[in-house]
Amino acid sequence: MADSARRFDLITMGRIGVDLYPLQTGVSLAEVRTFGKFLGGSAANVAVAAARLGRAAAVISRTGDDPFGAYLHRALAEFGVDDRWVTPVGAYPTPVTFCELFPPDDFPLYFYRLPKAPDLEIAAGDLDLDAIRAARVFWVTGTGLSEEPSRSATLAALAARARTGTTVFDLDWRPMFWPDPGTARPHYTEALRHTTVAVGNLDECEIATGVREPRACAEALLAAGVELAVVKQGPRGVLAVHRDGTEVRARPVPVEVVNGLGAGDAFGGALVHGLLAGWELERTVRYANAAGALVASRLACSAAMPAPDEIDTLLTTDGTAS
Amino acid sequence: MADSARRFDLITMGRIGVDLYPLQTGVSLAEVRTFGKFLGGSAANVAVAAARLGRAAAVISRTGDDPFGAYLHRALAEFGVDDRWVTPVGAYPTPVTFCELFPPDDFPLYFYRLPKAPDLEIAAGDLDLDAIRAARVFWVTGTGLSEEPSRSATLAALAARARTGTTVFDLDWRPMFWPDPGTARPHYTEALRHTTVAVGNLDECEIATGVREPRACAEALLAAGVELAVVKQGPRGVLAVHRDGTEVRARPVPVEVVNGLGAGDAFGGALVHGLLAGWELERTVRYANAAGALVASRLACSAAMPAPDEIDTLLTTDGTAS
């Protein structure tokens, strides 16, 4: 078997970039004096989160051909994520993202991804479809559908999977990345046809399904073709509904929030971990919730993805675990 | 007299943005861990440098309609630079610029100004031509000629000046800002017709004049219409030639360089100060050289612009002053 056909536990496909996070909290960017530099981007973060839990993970993405791009390769290597499918694009710089930290619930993002992010230049012809088919879990995001050639590449990868193994669609709705946000729904519908697990918050579920009530969202996602719908409701917890009738409602794990960004990616990496382990749905969702809470309690995202013992400790000390 | 007709010592027109400078030196962006945030952009920096020397300075520029834009207004106010002509553009974010610090002579810049910088959206119709005419010194830059509507606005402002007072053209050649760098020369020629003082390094002089030998550059600039040509040759010092036959060659002031970026803007602000004071050319150029050297010896640019006593001290202790 060629090395390119190595079977990964998880391959994610989507955004990668440099996150510049304030080293002062509770103030606007006008007042921030210094920033820390971190690996970011949802697809990259999910792969890092899974790798931290011991999973063999790789990411398919693109960077600028610049020192920030070199940094992202170095960071992926340090986090144990395979970077063979992260390639440079000469025409665009590596995206940078700033945020403001107003805990507990306001974390505005400022993206520098124009005129086009390199990760939207992923082309179908460059994909290693054998590896994508062979991955135990494959993960795509809604942003990957926002522009060509990334849209066609994302749909080609999903079609190649042909619903073998677990294929996760992170609904990931970021209207500012869409040249015309009104055109999103059909692409979401097409992606859901090839998806076995859909994950999203209420805004994202509404874009994908047209409904917003959590139970209705889950049912609409199941009707669109998925086996498991995971609806994140922020402070109201998570609703997960499986086609087999299993339903889990998990309350949030109480923590002191420092930076809510990245919590969803930690949730995603831990969700993948539980799905791979074959855990019961309730255990998986509770584990993912705890992973998200731990990242929310820390400044960094990728650099703050929790290890298994940290999640176990939180679950055993947290009152909601009883 | 309306407040808008207040007479400024200096009005600059051009770039403003947020500079993110590494807090670790001698390493690539891949290794930088933290960044400091500073006001940047050449036109803004020159105004700050002049204000630091006691001059009433204003800048004409534009920012994004975002927290970084709010920061730039705050920073200008703190530096004593009038910001009445700095307006927001809704369509584009405030530009950010990263650099790497490889002293003594390598300071690569990484601009995030695409798809378009707000400062290139300065429009002729928005200019306060009375105030521009009334300013004792008016300062424009080559980057302002790179795209419309900024190009027409810059030329309209220069035409309104009609060579009254001192009109400085900072040749400021940044090929990456030009959709087609081959089209620059005619715009430079047109701007020089309205210019009394031209300032540039050898690359910039070559774009403006087609020649590169310092004495030939100066003569070509004088032939193009200016009264004073200032040719910066880096480690070989500065050549300044006036139409009246005065010629000054000033060696660099020896300092331990920390960050060469911004030294040219410090030079510019001090040059304006000397011209306003009516000093002899040699004193003005030596003073500007010392101001540039002081900024080069410091990490920051705008925040490091020297006060008069600092320049005086360097000039009296420096061996080249004798």
PDB file of C-alpha atoms in Angstrom, chain B residues 37-161:
ATOM      1  CA  LYS B  37       0.104  46.812  17.630  1.00  0.00           C
ATOM      2  CA  PHE B  38       1.064  50.244  16.321  1.00  0.00           C
ATOM      3  CA  LEU B  39      -0.305  52.996  14.131  1.00  0.00           C
ATOM      4  CA  GLY B  40       1.357  52.723  10.735  1.00  0.00           C
ATOM      5  CA  GLY B  41       1.214  53.813   7.135  1.00  0.00           C
ATOM      6  CA  SER B  42       3.676  56.222   5.624  1.00  0.00           C
ATOM      7  CA  ALA B  43       1.506  59.329   5.414  1.00  0.00           C
ATOM      8  CA  ALA B  44       0.306  58.875   8.990  1.00  0.00           C
ATOM      9  CA  ASN B  45       3.833  58.253  10.251  1.00  0.00           C
ATOM     10  CA  VAL B  46       5.206  61.419   8.625  1.00  0.00           C
ATOM     11  CA  ALA B  47       2.456  63.482  10.241  1.00  0.00           C
ATOM     12  CA  VAL B  48       3.215  61.900  13.619  1.00  0.00           C
ATOM     13  CA  ALA B  49       6.928  62.617  13.190  1.00  0.00           C
ATOM     14  CA  ALA B  50       6.239  66.285  12.435  1.00  0.00           C
ATOM     15  CA  ALA B  51       3.774  66.594  15.331  1.00  0.00           C
ATOM     16  CA  ARG B  52       6.417  65.180  17.660  1.00  0.00           C
ATOM     17  CA  LEU B  53       8.638  68.074  16.580  1.00  0.00           C
ATOM     18  CA  GLY B  54       5.922  70.564  17.516  1.00  0.00           C
ATOM     19  CA  ARG B  55       4.273  71.010  14.139  1.00  0.00           C
ATOM     20  CA  ALA B  56       0.504  71.299  13.615  1.00  0.00           C
ATOM     21  CA  ALA B  57      -0.121  68.274  11.421  1.00  0.00           C
ATOM     22  CA  ALA B  58      -3.130  66.565   9.853  1.00  0.00           C
ATOM     23  CA  VAL B  59      -3.512  63.502   7.679  1.00  0.00           C
ATOM     24  CA  ILE B  60      -5.960  62.828   4.839  1.00  0.00           C
ATOM     25  CA  SER B  61      -6.683  59.100   4.707  1.00  0.00           C
ATOM     26  CA  ARG B  62      -9.356  56.445   5.139  1.00  0.00           C
ATOM     27  CA  THR B  63      -9.783  53.360   7.340  1.00  0.00           C
ATOM     28  CA  GLY B  64     -12.157  50.449   7.526  1.00  0.00           C
ATOM     29  CA  ASP B  65     -15.356  50.964   9.524  1.00  0.00           C
ATOM     30  CA  ASP B  66     -14.104  48.657  12.257  1.00  0.00           C
ATOM     31  CA  PRO B  67     -12.352  48.579  15.648  1.00  0.00           C
ATOM     32  CA  PHE B  68      -8.906  48.882  14.048  1.00  0.00           C
ATOM     33  CA  GLY B  69     -10.140  52.062  12.350  1.00  0.00           C
ATOM     34  CA  ALA B  70     -11.303  53.380  15.719  1.00  0.00           C
ATOM     35  CA  TYR B  71      -7.851  52.597  17.073  1.00  0.00           C
ATOM     36  CA  LEU B  72      -6.173  54.675  14.365  1.00  0.00           C
ATOM     37  CA  HIS B  73      -8.268  57.718  15.274  1.00  0.00           C
ATOM     38  CA  ARG B  74      -7.390  57.247  18.917  1.00  0.00           C
ATOM     39  CA  ALA B  75      -3.689  56.877  18.116  1.00  0.00           C
ATOM     40  CA  LEU B  76      -3.631  59.972  15.901  1.00  0.00           C
ATOM     41  CA  ALA B  77      -5.248  61.958  18.697  1.00  0.00           C
ATOM     42  CA  GLU B  78      -2.700  60.693  21.197  1.00  0.00           C
ATOM     43  CA  PHE B  79       0.127  61.694  18.871  1.00  0.00           C
ATOM     44  CA  GLY B  80      -1.419  65.144  18.376  1.00  0.00           C
ATOM     45  CA  VAL B  81      -2.267  64.655  14.698  1.00  0.00           C
ATOM     46  CA  ASP B  82      -5.578  66.079  13.487  1.00  0.00           C
ATOM     47  CA  ASP B  83      -7.843  63.292  12.200  1.00  0.00           C
ATOM     48  CA  ARG B  84     -10.750  65.313  10.761  1.00  0.00           C
ATOM     49  CA  TRP B  85      -9.978  64.050   7.248  1.00  0.00           C
ATOM     50  CA  VAL B  86      -9.678  60.380   8.174  1.00  0.00           C
ATOM     51  CA  THR B  87     -13.010  58.799   7.212  1.00  0.00           C
ATOM     52  CA  PRO B  88     -14.367  55.244   7.231  1.00  0.00           C
ATOM     53  CA  VAL B  89     -14.972  53.029   4.201  1.00  0.00           C
ATOM     54  CA  GLY B  90     -17.617  50.384   4.742  1.00  0.00           C
ATOM     55  CA  ALA B  91     -16.509  47.987   2.027  1.00  0.00           C
ATOM     56  CA  TYR B  92     -12.967  47.177   3.159  1.00  0.00           C
ATOM     57  CA  PRO B  93     -11.264  46.351   6.441  1.00  0.00           C
ATOM     58  CA  THR B  94      -8.552  48.528   7.916  1.00  0.00           C
ATOM     59  CA  PRO B  95      -5.267  47.296   6.414  1.00  0.00           C
ATOM     60  CA  VAL B  96      -2.841  45.410   8.618  1.00  0.00           C
ATOM     61  CA  THR B  97       0.870  44.999   7.954  1.00  0.00           C
ATOM     62  CA  PHE B  98       3.217  42.435   9.461  1.00  0.00           C
ATOM     63  CA  CYS B  99       6.981  42.605   9.298  1.00  0.00           C
ATOM     64  CA  GLU B 100       9.970  40.469  10.110  1.00  0.00           C
ATOM     65  CA  LEU B 101      12.967  41.939  11.891  1.00  0.00           C
ATOM     66  CA  PHE B 102      16.354  40.825  10.623  1.00  0.00           C
ATOM     67  CA  PRO B 103      18.648  43.693  11.656  1.00  0.00           C
ATOM     68  CA  PRO B 104      20.578  45.520  10.428  1.00  0.00           C
ATOM     69  CA  ASP B 105      19.150  45.659   6.919  1.00  0.00           C
ATOM     70  CA  ASP B 106      16.377  43.139   6.213  1.00  0.00           C
ATOM     71  CA  PHE B 107      12.833  44.006   7.285  1.00  0.00           C
ATOM     72  CA  PRO B 108      10.369  42.205   4.982  1.00  0.00           C
ATOM     73  CA  LEU B 109       6.814  43.535   4.994  1.00  0.00           C
ATOM     74  CA  TYR B 110       3.616  41.522   4.590  1.00  0.00           C
ATOM     75  CA  PHE B 111       0.699  43.742   3.618  1.00  0.00           C
ATOM     76  CA  TYR B 112      -2.974  42.815   4.008  1.00  0.00           C
ATOM     77  CA  ARG B 113      -4.418  45.546   1.785  1.00  0.00           C
ATOM     78  CA  LEU B 114      -6.445  43.463  -0.692  1.00  0.00           C
ATOM     79  CA  PRO B 115      -8.853  43.615  -2.400  1.00  0.00           C
ATOM     80  CA  LYS B 116      -8.364  47.358  -1.843  1.00  0.00           C
ATOM     81  CA  ALA B 117      -7.085  49.554   0.931  1.00  0.00           C
ATOM     82  CA  PRO B 118      -9.517  52.189   2.223  1.00  0.00           C
ATOM     83  CA  ASP B 119      -6.840  54.866   1.711  1.00  0.00           C
ATOM     84  CA  LEU B 120      -7.082  54.247  -2.044  1.00  0.00           C
ATOM     85  CA  GLU B 121     -10.744  55.280  -1.804  1.00  0.00           C
ATOM     86  CA  ILE B 122      -9.854  58.933  -1.117  1.00  0.00           C
ATOM     87  CA  ALA B 123     -11.929  60.835  -3.678  1.00  0.00           C
ATOM     88  CA  ALA B 124     -11.250  64.276  -5.156  1.00  0.00           C
ATOM     89  CA  GLY B 125     -14.762  65.426  -4.325  1.00  0.00           C
ATOM     90  CA  ASP B 126     -14.206  64.854  -0.625  1.00  0.00           C
ATOM     91  CA  LEU B 127     -11.061  66.985  -0.376  1.00  0.00           C
ATOM     92  CA  ASP B 128     -10.986  70.258   1.555  1.00  0.00           C
ATOM     93  CA  LEU B 129      -9.039  72.117  -1.117  1.00  0.00           C
ATOM     94  CA  ASP B 130      -9.020  75.373   0.858  1.00  0.00           C
ATOM     95  CA  ALA B 131      -7.228  73.663   3.709  1.00  0.00           C
ATOM     96  CA  ILE B 132      -4.873  71.878   1.323  1.00  0.00           C
ATOM     97  CA  ARG B 133      -4.015  75.183  -0.353  1.00  0.00           C
ATOM     98  CA  ALA B 134      -3.518  76.871   3.003  1.00  0.00           C
ATOM     99  CA  ALA B 135      -1.178  74.244   4.495  1.00  0.00           C
ATOM    100  CA  ARG B 136       2.422  75.448   4.801  1.00  0.00           C
ATOM    101  CA  VAL B 137       3.610  71.998   3.659  1.00  0.00           C
ATOM    102  CA  PHE B 138       1.542  69.445   1.741  1.00  0.00           C
ATOM    103  CA  TRP B 139       2.836  65.871   1.398  1.00  0.00           C
ATOM    104  CA  VAL B 140       1.694  63.176  -1.031  1.00  0.00           C
ATOM    105  CA  THR B 141       3.032  59.705  -1.802  1.00  0.00           C
ATOM    106  CA  GLY B 142       3.545  57.520  -4.851  1.00  0.00           C
ATOM    107  CA  THR B 143       1.211  54.850  -3.501  1.00  0.00           C
ATOM    108  CA  GLY B 144      -1.592  57.405  -3.667  1.00  0.00           C
ATOM    109  CA  LEU B 145      -1.157  57.339  -7.454  1.00  0.00           C
ATOM    110  CA  SER B 146      -1.501  53.568  -7.736  1.00  0.00           C
ATOM    111  CA  GLU B 147      -5.302  53.281  -8.009  1.00  0.00           C
ATOM    112  CA  GLU B 148      -8.418  55.324  -8.575  1.00  0.00           C
ATOM    113  CA  PRO B 149     -10.050  57.327  -7.095  1.00  0.00           C
ATOM    114  CA  SER B 150      -6.962  58.072  -4.983  1.00  0.00           C
ATOM    115  CA  ARG B 151      -4.868  58.890  -8.059  1.00  0.00           C
ATOM    116  CA  SER B 152      -7.226  61.595  -9.306  1.00  0.00           C
ATOM    117  CA  ALA B 153      -7.614  62.920  -5.777  1.00  0.00           C
ATOM    118  CA  THR B 154      -3.854  63.169  -5.304  1.00  0.00           C
ATOM    119  CA  LEU B 155      -3.409  64.973  -8.614  1.00  0.00           C
ATOM    120  CA  ALA B 156      -6.360  67.272  -7.875  1.00  0.00           C
ATOM    121  CA  ALA B 157      -4.841  68.205  -4.524  1.00  0.00           C
ATOM    122  CA  LEU B 158      -1.464  68.866  -6.133  1.00  0.00           C
ATOM    123  CA  ALA B 159      -3.092  70.994  -8.831  1.00  0.00           C
ATOM    124  CA  ALA B 160      -4.956  72.975  -6.175  1.00  0.00           C
ATOM    125  CA  ARG B 161      -1.675  73.713  -4.407  1.00  0.00           C
TER     126      ARG B 161
END
